[in-house]
């Protein structure tokens, strides 16, 4: 009955296992869709679906209240990266209106053993992360845009993920009795 | 004395799950109708509480009590709503709901790949686990807050 015991003694997985599994997924998708843009789109979509579920786990673990401010959101996302990927991105480059910031990764666990071939420079290898953030935030009523501005795979020093607040989604009103 | 019934709604007000244990009086309307009414009432209470509160309501609406029963409410930041009807003497229902969320919901619904978000839960494993969870907690008589 392993499921019963599994809850809070969070099971550790060797990070390499995730890296390689993710690599296999990306490889398979590159084979399935010839178009790199399609792969980017699919990775983003998978990430989105993951984020929608992952947020529940995150909220249950941390019992964090809803964010009222982007700075809180940034801290939470940073915390989530620590919990799920064991990396500590730095929060930086706030825009003047505080609605946009960057997460800077010294290392990206998803790309540990990865080198991008010349003909795949359009591939956003880690777009699963941006999808995930978008999906998770949408569940807590935050509509954001999320994209990579720097990527170690493309020769940059660090990987930088940019997050921009678009709008706050409204709580749904119950369907009326017309 | 015990727990009567439970509703789980998602953020759009869809009834995700309903379970009952010791509910003796039926409402006389269909389950769906009843769920809609419940959700509508909760929604109104929520906005009422947040408007009328003399200071910033941190958690907002938590529960209400009548002479014969109490309704406990928990909402997660993702908009999931857990609504539990108990007798008036139940204590620490908030913790119970929190546990229900993290140990049962997240574990057996969110991690179930066959469940698609936004649809009612039909998993038997979830049903069994929830039933066990409620039965072994079976809040007996002490007063809430």
PDB file of C-alpha atoms in Angstrom:
ATOM      1  CA  UNK A   1       0.000   0.000   0.000  1.00  0.00           C
ATOM      2  CA  UNK A   2       2.588   2.536  -1.016  1.00  0.00           C
ATOM      3  CA  UNK A   3      -0.020   5.164  -1.883  1.00  0.00           C
ATOM      4  CA  UNK A   4      -1.171   5.510   1.664  1.00  0.00           C
ATOM      5  CA  UNK A   5       2.201   6.355   3.088  1.00  0.00           C
ATOM      6  CA  UNK A   6       3.159   8.639   0.276  1.00  0.00           C
ATOM      7  CA  UNK A   7       1.714  11.957   1.309  1.00  0.00           C
ATOM      8  CA  UNK A   8       4.060  14.164   3.249  1.00  0.00           C
ATOM      9  CA  UNK A   9       7.246  12.144   3.275  1.00  0.00           C
ATOM     10  CA  UNK A  10       7.701  13.531  -0.201  1.00  0.00           C
ATOM     11  CA  UNK A  11       9.467  10.922  -2.209  1.00  0.00           C
ATOM     12  CA  UNK A  12      12.745  11.946  -3.704  1.00  0.00           C
ATOM     13  CA  UNK A  13      13.530  11.123  -7.276  1.00  0.00           C
ATOM     14  CA  UNK A  14      16.944  11.363  -8.767  1.00  0.00           C
ATOM     15  CA  UNK A  15      16.903  14.553 -10.815  1.00  0.00           C
ATOM     16  CA  UNK A  16      18.668  12.793 -13.663  1.00  0.00           C
ATOM     17  CA  UNK A  17      15.688  10.543 -14.055  1.00  0.00           C
ATOM     18  CA  UNK A  18      13.421  13.506 -14.703  1.00  0.00           C
ATOM     19  CA  UNK A  19      15.948  15.141 -17.011  1.00  0.00           C
ATOM     20  CA  UNK A  20      16.269  12.046 -19.137  1.00  0.00           C
ATOM     21  CA  UNK A  21      12.547  11.314 -19.211  1.00  0.00           C
ATOM     22  CA  UNK A  22      11.854  14.858 -20.297  1.00  0.00           C
ATOM     23  CA  UNK A  23      14.566  14.529 -22.927  1.00  0.00           C
ATOM     24  CA  UNK A  24      12.898  11.403 -24.252  1.00  0.00           C
ATOM     25  CA  UNK A  25       9.581  13.228 -24.459  1.00  0.00           C
ATOM     26  CA  UNK A  26      11.048  16.128 -26.395  1.00  0.00           C
ATOM     27  CA  UNK A  27      12.874  13.776 -28.742  1.00  0.00           C
ATOM     28  CA  UNK A  28       9.716  11.832 -29.405  1.00  0.00           C
ATOM     29  CA  UNK A  29       7.794  14.989 -30.128  1.00  0.00           C
ATOM     30  CA  UNK A  30      10.443  16.236 -32.517  1.00  0.00           C
ATOM     31  CA  UNK A  31      10.039  12.968 -34.347  1.00  0.00           C
ATOM     32  CA  UNK A  32       6.237  13.196 -34.338  1.00  0.00           C
ATOM     33  CA  UNK A  33       5.897  16.778 -35.482  1.00  0.00           C
ATOM     34  CA  UNK A  34       8.377  17.934 -38.025  1.00  0.00           C
ATOM     35  CA  UNK A  35       7.654  21.532 -37.287  1.00  0.00           C
ATOM     36  CA  UNK A  36       9.582  22.894 -34.305  1.00  0.00           C
ATOM     37  CA  UNK A  37       6.927  25.499 -33.591  1.00  0.00           C
ATOM     38  CA  UNK A  38       4.399  22.712 -33.070  1.00  0.00           C
ATOM     39  CA  UNK A  39       6.677  21.072 -30.554  1.00  0.00           C
ATOM     40  CA  UNK A  40       7.016  24.357 -28.680  1.00  0.00           C
ATOM     41  CA  UNK A  41       3.271  24.684 -28.650  1.00  0.00           C
ATOM     42  CA  UNK A  42       2.705  21.147 -27.423  1.00  0.00           C
ATOM     43  CA  UNK A  43       5.307  21.442 -24.676  1.00  0.00           C
ATOM     44  CA  UNK A  44       3.679  24.619 -23.521  1.00  0.00           C
ATOM     45  CA  UNK A  45       0.300  22.913 -23.533  1.00  0.00           C
ATOM     46  CA  UNK A  46       1.555  19.914 -21.569  1.00  0.00           C
ATOM     47  CA  UNK A  47       3.094  22.311 -19.097  1.00  0.00           C
ATOM     48  CA  UNK A  48      -0.179  24.168 -18.816  1.00  0.00           C
ATOM     49  CA  UNK A  49      -2.055  20.983 -17.993  1.00  0.00           C
ATOM     50  CA  UNK A  50       0.587  20.011 -15.465  1.00  0.00           C
ATOM     51  CA  UNK A  51       0.474  23.438 -13.858  1.00  0.00           C
ATOM     52  CA  UNK A  52      -3.273  23.257 -13.406  1.00  0.00           C
ATOM     53  CA  UNK A  53      -2.860  20.154 -11.268  1.00  0.00           C
ATOM     54  CA  UNK A  54       0.433  20.993  -9.688  1.00  0.00           C
ATOM     55  CA  UNK A  55      -0.967  24.152  -8.146  1.00  0.00           C
ATOM     56  CA  UNK A  56      -3.321  22.071  -6.007  1.00  0.00           C
ATOM     57  CA  UNK A  57      -0.440  20.057  -4.645  1.00  0.00           C
ATOM     58  CA  UNK A  58       1.522  23.236  -4.017  1.00  0.00           C
ATOM     59  CA  UNK A  59      -1.370  24.897  -2.193  1.00  0.00           C
ATOM     60  CA  UNK A  60      -1.987  21.804  -0.105  1.00  0.00           C
ATOM     61  CA  UNK A  61       1.652  21.629   0.906  1.00  0.00           C
ATOM     62  CA  UNK A  62       2.233  25.264   1.657  1.00  0.00           C
ATOM     63  CA  UNK A  63      -1.306  26.355   2.554  1.00  0.00           C
ATOM     64  CA  UNK A  64      -0.469  29.719   1.060  1.00  0.00           C
ATOM     65  CA  UNK A  65      -3.252  32.294   0.784  1.00  0.00           C
ATOM     66  CA  UNK A  66      -4.146  33.863  -2.523  1.00  0.00           C
ATOM     67  CA  UNK A  67      -1.610  36.380  -3.798  1.00  0.00           C
ATOM     68  CA  UNK A  68      -2.649  40.009  -3.871  1.00  0.00           C
ATOM     69  CA  UNK A  69       0.562  41.336  -5.268  1.00  0.00           C
ATOM     70  CA  UNK A  70       3.021  40.280  -7.926  1.00  0.00           C
ATOM     71  CA  UNK A  71       5.908  40.313  -5.445  1.00  0.00           C
ATOM     72  CA  UNK A  72       4.182  37.652  -3.389  1.00  0.00           C
ATOM     73  CA  UNK A  73       3.542  35.695  -6.548  1.00  0.00           C
ATOM     74  CA  UNK A  74       7.215  35.864  -7.442  1.00  0.00           C
ATOM     75  CA  UNK A  75       8.195  34.521  -4.025  1.00  0.00           C
ATOM     76  CA  UNK A  76       5.713  31.677  -4.320  1.00  0.00           C
ATOM     77  CA  UNK A  77       6.938  30.679  -7.746  1.00  0.00           C
ATOM     78  CA  UNK A  78      10.469  30.721  -6.460  1.00  0.00           C
ATOM     79  CA  UNK A  79       9.383  28.530  -3.569  1.00  0.00           C
ATOM     80  CA  UNK A  80       7.634  26.160  -5.965  1.00  0.00           C
ATOM     81  CA  UNK A  81      10.810  25.750  -7.985  1.00  0.00           C
ATOM     82  CA  UNK A  82      12.609  24.884  -4.793  1.00  0.00           C
ATOM     83  CA  UNK A  83      10.028  22.269  -3.871  1.00  0.00           C
ATOM     84  CA  UNK A  84       9.573  20.660  -7.256  1.00  0.00           C
ATOM     85  CA  UNK A  85      12.865  21.075  -9.054  1.00  0.00           C
ATOM     86  CA  UNK A  86      15.201  21.844  -6.201  1.00  0.00           C
ATOM     87  CA  UNK A  87      16.580  24.949  -7.858  1.00  0.00           C
ATOM     88  CA  UNK A  88      16.556  28.472  -6.533  1.00  0.00           C
ATOM     89  CA  UNK A  89      15.896  30.982  -9.293  1.00  0.00           C
ATOM     90  CA  UNK A  90      16.734  34.602  -8.512  1.00  0.00           C
ATOM     91  CA  UNK A  91      13.983  37.154  -8.841  1.00  0.00           C
ATOM     92  CA  UNK A  92      15.167  40.253 -10.640  1.00  0.00           C
ATOM     93  CA  UNK A  93      14.535  42.941 -13.241  1.00  0.00           C
ATOM     94  CA  UNK A  94      11.277  44.276 -11.908  1.00  0.00           C
ATOM     95  CA  UNK A  95       9.558  46.587 -14.302  1.00  0.00           C
ATOM     96  CA  UNK A  96       8.767  50.076 -13.062  1.00  0.00           C
ATOM     97  CA  UNK A  97       5.110  49.233 -12.564  1.00  0.00           C
ATOM     98  CA  UNK A  98       5.964  46.013 -10.692  1.00  0.00           C
ATOM     99  CA  UNK A  99       3.944  43.879 -13.029  1.00  0.00           C
ATOM    100  CA  UNK A 100       6.807  42.157 -14.753  1.00  0.00           C
ATOM    101  CA  UNK A 101       9.806  40.274 -13.429  1.00  0.00           C
ATOM    102  CA  UNK A 102      12.419  37.713 -14.349  1.00  0.00           C
ATOM    103  CA  UNK A 103      13.380  34.407 -12.858  1.00  0.00           C
ATOM    104  CA  UNK A 104      17.055  33.784 -13.418  1.00  0.00           C
ATOM    105  CA  UNK A 105      18.311  30.224 -13.308  1.00  0.00           C
ATOM    106  CA  UNK A 106      21.979  29.469 -12.881  1.00  0.00           C
ATOM    107  CA  UNK A 107      21.238  25.878 -13.694  1.00  0.00           C
ATOM    108  CA  UNK A 108      18.209  24.383 -15.304  1.00  0.00           C
ATOM    109  CA  UNK A 109      17.662  20.801 -14.185  1.00  0.00           C
ATOM    110  CA  UNK A 110      15.736  20.007 -17.343  1.00  0.00           C
ATOM    111  CA  UNK A 111      18.677  20.688 -19.594  1.00  0.00           C
ATOM    112  CA  UNK A 112      21.458  18.961 -17.714  1.00  0.00           C
ATOM    113  CA  UNK A 113      22.716  16.760 -20.552  1.00  0.00           C
ATOM    114  CA  UNK A 114      21.278  18.653 -23.449  1.00  0.00           C
ATOM    115  CA  UNK A 115      22.911  20.327 -26.398  1.00  0.00           C
ATOM    116  CA  UNK A 116      20.801  21.885 -29.076  1.00  0.00           C
ATOM    117  CA  UNK A 117      21.714  20.865 -32.626  1.00  0.00           C
ATOM    118  CA  UNK A 118      22.209  23.697 -35.104  1.00  0.00           C
ATOM    119  CA  UNK A 119      18.981  23.116 -36.959  1.00  0.00           C
ATOM    120  CA  UNK A 120      16.852  23.330 -33.836  1.00  0.00           C
ATOM    121  CA  UNK A 121      17.611  26.835 -32.690  1.00  0.00           C
ATOM    122  CA  UNK A 122      13.918  27.659 -32.669  1.00  0.00           C
ATOM    123  CA  UNK A 123      13.133  24.940 -30.180  1.00  0.00           C
ATOM    124  CA  UNK A 124      12.266  26.287 -26.759  1.00  0.00           C
ATOM    125  CA  UNK A 125      13.427  23.238 -24.929  1.00  0.00           C
ATOM    126  CA  UNK A 126      12.081  24.156 -21.516  1.00  0.00           C
ATOM    127  CA  UNK A 127       8.785  25.685 -22.568  1.00  0.00           C
ATOM    128  CA  UNK A 128       7.097  23.155 -20.320  1.00  0.00           C
ATOM    129  CA  UNK A 129       8.148  25.452 -17.467  1.00  0.00           C
ATOM    130  CA  UNK A 130       6.482  28.519 -18.882  1.00  0.00           C
ATOM    131  CA  UNK A 131       3.330  26.522 -19.586  1.00  0.00           C
ATOM    132  CA  UNK A 132       3.360  25.198 -16.081  1.00  0.00           C
ATOM    133  CA  UNK A 133       3.616  28.646 -14.527  1.00  0.00           C
ATOM    134  CA  UNK A 134       0.848  29.956 -16.725  1.00  0.00           C
ATOM    135  CA  UNK A 135      -1.462  27.040 -15.914  1.00  0.00           C
ATOM    136  CA  UNK A 136      -0.807  27.223 -12.217  1.00  0.00           C
ATOM    137  CA  UNK A 137      -1.339  30.973 -12.014  1.00  0.00           C
ATOM    138  CA  UNK A 138      -4.508  30.789 -14.030  1.00  0.00           C
ATOM    139  CA  UNK A 139      -5.955  28.497 -11.381  1.00  0.00           C
ATOM    140  CA  UNK A 140      -5.383  31.210  -8.790  1.00  0.00           C
ATOM    141  CA  UNK A 141      -7.029  33.830 -10.972  1.00  0.00           C
ATOM    142  CA  UNK A 142      -3.889  35.391 -12.387  1.00  0.00           C
ATOM    143  CA  UNK A 143      -3.561  35.738 -16.100  1.00  0.00           C
ATOM    144  CA  UNK A 144       0.117  36.069 -17.013  1.00  0.00           C
ATOM    145  CA  UNK A 145       2.397  35.843 -19.989  1.00  0.00           C
ATOM    146  CA  UNK A 146       5.545  33.860 -19.624  1.00  0.00           C
ATOM    147  CA  UNK A 147       8.468  33.527 -22.006  1.00  0.00           C
ATOM    148  CA  UNK A 148      12.209  32.922 -22.174  1.00  0.00           C
ATOM    149  CA  UNK A 149      14.499  35.860 -22.787  1.00  0.00           C
ATOM    150  CA  UNK A 150      17.762  34.035 -22.220  1.00  0.00           C
ATOM    151  CA  UNK A 151      18.538  30.371 -22.508  1.00  0.00           C
ATOM    152  CA  UNK A 152      21.739  28.586 -21.623  1.00  0.00           C
ATOM    153  CA  UNK A 153      21.043  26.152 -24.428  1.00  0.00           C
ATOM    154  CA  UNK A 154      21.361  29.037 -26.856  1.00  0.00           C
ATOM    155  CA  UNK A 155      24.662  30.221 -25.499  1.00  0.00           C
ATOM    156  CA  UNK A 156      23.516  32.650 -22.826  1.00  0.00           C
ATOM    157  CA  UNK A 157      25.131  32.620 -19.408  1.00  0.00           C
ATOM    158  CA  UNK A 158      21.935  32.073 -17.518  1.00  0.00           C
ATOM    159  CA  UNK A 159      18.410  30.981 -18.290  1.00  0.00           C
ATOM    160  CA  UNK A 160      15.973  33.808 -17.799  1.00  0.00           C
ATOM    161  CA  UNK A 161      12.248  33.393 -17.684  1.00  0.00           C
ATOM    162  CA  UNK A 162      10.174  36.547 -17.932  1.00  0.00           C
ATOM    163  CA  UNK A 163       6.746  36.782 -16.360  1.00  0.00           C
ATOM    164  CA  UNK A 164       4.296  39.544 -17.093  1.00  0.00           C
ATOM    165  CA  UNK A 165       1.039  40.136 -15.291  1.00  0.00           C
ATOM    166  CA  UNK A 166      -1.810  40.616 -17.714  1.00  0.00           C
ATOM    167  CA  UNK A 167      -4.917  40.781 -15.594  1.00  0.00           C
ATOM    168  CA  UNK A 168      -6.670  39.371 -12.598  1.00  0.00           C
ATOM    169  CA  UNK A 169      -9.412  36.932 -13.499  1.00  0.00           C
ATOM    170  CA  UNK A 170     -12.739  37.379 -11.806  1.00  0.00           C
ATOM    171  CA  UNK A 171     -14.464  34.814  -9.656  1.00  0.00           C
ATOM    172  CA  UNK A 172     -17.307  33.217 -11.511  1.00  0.00           C
ATOM    173  CA  UNK A 173     -20.813  34.174 -10.518  1.00  0.00           C
ATOM    174  CA  UNK A 174     -23.230  31.296 -10.146  1.00  0.00           C
ATOM    175  CA  UNK A 175     -25.442  30.603 -13.126  1.00  0.00           C
ATOM    176  CA  UNK A 176     -28.682  32.508 -12.743  1.00  0.00           C
ATOM    177  CA  UNK A 177     -32.204  31.155 -12.835  1.00  0.00           C
ATOM    178  CA  UNK A 178     -33.154  33.205 -15.892  1.00  0.00           C
TER     179      UNK A 178
ATOM    180  CA  UNK B   1     -23.525  13.090  16.438  1.00  0.00           C
ATOM    181  CA  UNK B   2     -21.551  13.183  13.314  1.00  0.00           C
ATOM    182  CA  UNK B   3     -20.984  14.558   9.868  1.00  0.00           C
ATOM    183  CA  UNK B   4     -24.032  14.866   7.652  1.00  0.00           C
ATOM    184  CA  UNK B   5     -22.971  15.627   4.154  1.00  0.00           C
ATOM    185  CA  UNK B   6     -20.322  17.173   1.993  1.00  0.00           C
ATOM    186  CA  UNK B   7     -20.225  19.216  -1.174  1.00  0.00           C
ATOM    187  CA  UNK B   8     -17.205  19.989  -3.267  1.00  0.00           C
ATOM    188  CA  UNK B   9     -17.475  22.758  -5.849  1.00  0.00           C
ATOM    189  CA  UNK B  10     -14.865  23.984  -8.256  1.00  0.00           C
ATOM    190  CA  UNK B  11     -14.192  27.622  -8.981  1.00  0.00           C
ATOM    191  CA  UNK B  12     -16.882  27.776 -11.630  1.00  0.00           C
ATOM    192  CA  UNK B  13     -19.491  26.429  -9.255  1.00  0.00           C
ATOM    193  CA  UNK B  14     -19.664  22.977 -10.796  1.00  0.00           C
ATOM    194  CA  UNK B  15     -20.527  20.361  -8.240  1.00  0.00           C
ATOM    195  CA  UNK B  16     -17.496  18.109  -8.261  1.00  0.00           C
ATOM    196  CA  UNK B  17     -18.644  15.723  -5.624  1.00  0.00           C
ATOM    197  CA  UNK B  18     -21.419  15.061  -3.162  1.00  0.00           C
ATOM    198  CA  UNK B  19     -21.431  12.538  -0.351  1.00  0.00           C
ATOM    199  CA  UNK B  20     -23.748  11.988   2.538  1.00  0.00           C
ATOM    200  CA  UNK B  21     -23.476  10.005   5.750  1.00  0.00           C
ATOM    201  CA  UNK B  22     -26.129  10.730   8.318  1.00  0.00           C
ATOM    202  CA  UNK B  23     -28.456  12.988   6.518  1.00  0.00           C
ATOM    203  CA  UNK B  24     -32.013  12.155   7.466  1.00  0.00           C
ATOM    204  CA  UNK B  25     -34.062  14.973   6.007  1.00  0.00           C
ATOM    205  CA  UNK B  26     -34.172  15.285   2.244  1.00  0.00           C
ATOM    206  CA  UNK B  27     -34.535  18.732   0.751  1.00  0.00           C
ATOM    207  CA  UNK B  28     -37.251  17.745  -1.695  1.00  0.00           C
ATOM    208  CA  UNK B  29     -35.474  19.155  -4.728  1.00  0.00           C
ATOM    209  CA  UNK B  30     -33.109  17.306  -7.039  1.00  0.00           C
ATOM    210  CA  UNK B  31     -29.461  16.970  -6.117  1.00  0.00           C
ATOM    211  CA  UNK B  32     -28.417  19.318  -8.925  1.00  0.00           C
ATOM    212  CA  UNK B  33     -30.938  21.920  -7.919  1.00  0.00           C
ATOM    213  CA  UNK B  34     -29.845  21.700  -4.329  1.00  0.00           C
ATOM    214  CA  UNK B  35     -26.209  22.073  -5.285  1.00  0.00           C
ATOM    215  CA  UNK B  36     -27.002  25.171  -7.315  1.00  0.00           C
ATOM    216  CA  UNK B  37     -28.938  26.688  -4.447  1.00  0.00           C
ATOM    217  CA  UNK B  38     -26.138  25.903  -2.015  1.00  0.00           C
ATOM    218  CA  UNK B  39     -23.528  27.401  -4.272  1.00  0.00           C
ATOM    219  CA  UNK B  40     -25.616  30.490  -4.849  1.00  0.00           C
ATOM    220  CA  UNK B  41     -26.120  30.974  -1.146  1.00  0.00           C
ATOM    221  CA  UNK B  42     -22.427  30.539  -0.404  1.00  0.00           C
ATOM    222  CA  UNK B  43     -21.534  32.963  -3.113  1.00  0.00           C
ATOM    223  CA  UNK B  44     -23.903  35.543  -1.655  1.00  0.00           C
ATOM    224  CA  UNK B  45     -22.639  35.018   1.868  1.00  0.00           C
ATOM    225  CA  UNK B  46     -19.105  35.414   0.655  1.00  0.00           C
ATOM    226  CA  UNK B  47     -19.698  38.706  -1.043  1.00  0.00           C
ATOM    227  CA  UNK B  48     -21.878  39.867   1.827  1.00  0.00           C
ATOM    228  CA  UNK B  49     -19.167  39.078   4.365  1.00  0.00           C
ATOM    229  CA  UNK B  50     -16.476  40.787   2.359  1.00  0.00           C
ATOM    230  CA  UNK B  51     -18.576  43.916   1.910  1.00  0.00           C
ATOM    231  CA  UNK B  52     -19.896  44.216   5.423  1.00  0.00           C
ATOM    232  CA  UNK B  53     -16.715  43.328   7.298  1.00  0.00           C
ATOM    233  CA  UNK B  54     -15.409  46.235   9.426  1.00  0.00           C
ATOM    234  CA  UNK B  55     -11.816  45.302   8.613  1.00  0.00           C
ATOM    235  CA  UNK B  56     -10.061  43.392   5.910  1.00  0.00           C
ATOM    236  CA  UNK B  57     -11.506  39.864   6.004  1.00  0.00           C
ATOM    237  CA  UNK B  58      -8.551  37.536   5.868  1.00  0.00           C
ATOM    238  CA  UNK B  59     -10.239  34.258   5.281  1.00  0.00           C
ATOM    239  CA  UNK B  60     -13.718  35.535   4.747  1.00  0.00           C
ATOM    240  CA  UNK B  61     -16.617  33.276   5.446  1.00  0.00           C
ATOM    241  CA  UNK B  62     -15.814  30.236   7.602  1.00  0.00           C
ATOM    242  CA  UNK B  63     -19.020  28.696   8.875  1.00  0.00           C
ATOM    243  CA  UNK B  64     -22.551  29.313  10.023  1.00  0.00           C
ATOM    244  CA  UNK B  65     -24.545  27.564  12.643  1.00  0.00           C
ATOM    245  CA  UNK B  66     -28.226  26.965  13.259  1.00  0.00           C
ATOM    246  CA  UNK B  67     -29.782  25.336  16.296  1.00  0.00           C
ATOM    247  CA  UNK B  68     -29.509  21.918  14.773  1.00  0.00           C
ATOM    248  CA  UNK B  69     -26.547  21.869  12.431  1.00  0.00           C
ATOM    249  CA  UNK B  70     -23.504  23.803  11.258  1.00  0.00           C
ATOM    250  CA  UNK B  71     -22.127  24.432   7.801  1.00  0.00           C
ATOM    251  CA  UNK B  72     -18.360  24.683   7.458  1.00  0.00           C
ATOM    252  CA  UNK B  73     -16.779  26.256   4.468  1.00  0.00           C
ATOM    253  CA  UNK B  74     -13.262  26.177   3.129  1.00  0.00           C
ATOM    254  CA  UNK B  75     -12.070  27.711  -0.078  1.00  0.00           C
ATOM    255  CA  UNK B  76      -8.628  27.148  -1.530  1.00  0.00           C
ATOM    256  CA  UNK B  77      -6.856  29.918  -3.446  1.00  0.00           C
ATOM    257  CA  UNK B  78      -7.575  27.914  -6.575  1.00  0.00           C
ATOM    258  CA  UNK B  79     -11.280  28.354  -5.929  1.00  0.00           C
ATOM    259  CA  UNK B  80     -12.145  24.835  -4.818  1.00  0.00           C
ATOM    260  CA  UNK B  81     -14.863  24.935  -2.219  1.00  0.00           C
ATOM    261  CA  UNK B  82     -15.405  22.337   0.449  1.00  0.00           C
ATOM    262  CA  UNK B  83     -18.705  22.504   2.253  1.00  0.00           C
ATOM    263  CA  UNK B  84     -19.275  20.220   5.180  1.00  0.00           C
ATOM    264  CA  UNK B  85     -22.450  19.911   7.237  1.00  0.00           C
ATOM    265  CA  UNK B  86     -21.932  18.738  10.788  1.00  0.00           C
ATOM    266  CA  UNK B  87     -23.739  18.839  14.091  1.00  0.00           C
ATOM    267  CA  UNK B  88     -23.355  22.046  16.074  1.00  0.00           C
ATOM    268  CA  UNK B  89     -20.755  20.666  18.437  1.00  0.00           C
ATOM    269  CA  UNK B  90     -18.087  19.693  15.933  1.00  0.00           C
ATOM    270  CA  UNK B  91     -14.627  21.092  16.632  1.00  0.00           C
ATOM    271  CA  UNK B  92     -11.685  21.879  14.392  1.00  0.00           C
ATOM    272  CA  UNK B  93     -13.570  21.230  11.224  1.00  0.00           C
ATOM    273  CA  UNK B  94     -11.259  23.683   9.517  1.00  0.00           C
ATOM    274  CA  UNK B  95      -8.300  21.390  10.061  1.00  0.00           C
ATOM    275  CA  UNK B  96     -10.372  18.457   8.955  1.00  0.00           C
ATOM    276  CA  UNK B  97     -11.231  20.196   5.701  1.00  0.00           C
ATOM    277  CA  UNK B  98      -7.635  21.196   5.158  1.00  0.00           C
ATOM    278  CA  UNK B  99      -6.617  17.568   5.588  1.00  0.00           C
ATOM    279  CA  UNK B 100      -9.395  16.404   3.365  1.00  0.00           C
ATOM    280  CA  UNK B 101      -8.026  18.713   0.716  1.00  0.00           C
ATOM    281  CA  UNK B 102      -4.374  17.791   1.027  1.00  0.00           C
ATOM    282  CA  UNK B 103      -4.634  14.112   1.842  1.00  0.00           C
ATOM    283  CA  UNK B 104      -7.662  13.006  -0.106  1.00  0.00           C
ATOM    284  CA  UNK B 105      -8.447  15.494  -2.843  1.00  0.00           C
ATOM    285  CA  UNK B 106      -4.918  16.209  -4.014  1.00  0.00           C
ATOM    286  CA  UNK B 107      -3.871  12.615  -3.630  1.00  0.00           C
ATOM    287  CA  UNK B 108      -6.761  10.781  -5.249  1.00  0.00           C
ATOM    288  CA  UNK B 109      -8.286  13.317  -7.581  1.00  0.00           C
ATOM    289  CA  UNK B 110      -5.642  15.764  -8.718  1.00  0.00           C
ATOM    290  CA  UNK B 111      -3.139  12.964  -9.176  1.00  0.00           C
ATOM    291  CA  UNK B 112      -5.586  10.766 -10.987  1.00  0.00           C
ATOM    292  CA  UNK B 113      -4.765  11.057 -14.680  1.00  0.00           C
ATOM    293  CA  UNK B 114      -8.210   9.752 -15.606  1.00  0.00           C
ATOM    294  CA  UNK B 115      -9.887  12.711 -13.997  1.00  0.00           C
ATOM    295  CA  UNK B 116     -10.073  15.743 -16.222  1.00  0.00           C
ATOM    296  CA  UNK B 117     -10.109  19.072 -14.425  1.00  0.00           C
ATOM    297  CA  UNK B 118     -13.508  20.679 -14.224  1.00  0.00           C
ATOM    298  CA  UNK B 119     -15.523  17.475 -14.319  1.00  0.00           C
ATOM    299  CA  UNK B 120     -17.302  15.709 -11.448  1.00  0.00           C
ATOM    300  CA  UNK B 121     -15.281  13.062  -9.674  1.00  0.00           C
ATOM    301  CA  UNK B 122     -16.292   9.476 -10.258  1.00  0.00           C
ATOM    302  CA  UNK B 123     -13.203   7.635  -9.038  1.00  0.00           C
ATOM    303  CA  UNK B 124     -14.062   4.754  -6.763  1.00  0.00           C
ATOM    304  CA  UNK B 125     -10.728   4.950  -5.029  1.00  0.00           C
ATOM    305  CA  UNK B 126     -11.513   8.526  -4.086  1.00  0.00           C
ATOM    306  CA  UNK B 127     -14.938   7.515  -2.826  1.00  0.00           C
ATOM    307  CA  UNK B 128     -13.526   4.783  -0.638  1.00  0.00           C
ATOM    308  CA  UNK B 129     -10.717   6.908   0.731  1.00  0.00           C
ATOM    309  CA  UNK B 130     -13.011   9.813   1.458  1.00  0.00           C
ATOM    310  CA  UNK B 131     -15.450   7.542   3.236  1.00  0.00           C
ATOM    311  CA  UNK B 132     -12.671   6.036   5.352  1.00  0.00           C
ATOM    312  CA  UNK B 133     -11.280   9.464   6.105  1.00  0.00           C
ATOM    313  CA  UNK B 134     -14.609  10.862   7.266  1.00  0.00           C
ATOM    314  CA  UNK B 135     -15.499   7.769   9.240  1.00  0.00           C
ATOM    315  CA  UNK B 136     -12.264   7.583  11.122  1.00  0.00           C
ATOM    316  CA  UNK B 137     -12.437  11.275  11.993  1.00  0.00           C
ATOM    317  CA  UNK B 138     -16.101  11.282  13.001  1.00  0.00           C
ATOM    318  CA  UNK B 139     -16.012  14.517  14.893  1.00  0.00           C
ATOM    319  CA  UNK B 140     -17.794  14.206  18.156  1.00  0.00           C
ATOM    320  CA  UNK B 141     -19.200  16.758  20.501  1.00  0.00           C
ATOM    321  CA  UNK B 142     -17.027  19.741  21.304  1.00  0.00           C
ATOM    322  CA  UNK B 143     -17.651  23.370  20.425  1.00  0.00           C
ATOM    323  CA  UNK B 144     -16.201  25.208  17.438  1.00  0.00           C
ATOM    324  CA  UNK B 145     -14.041  28.332  18.107  1.00  0.00           C
TER     325      UNK B 145
END
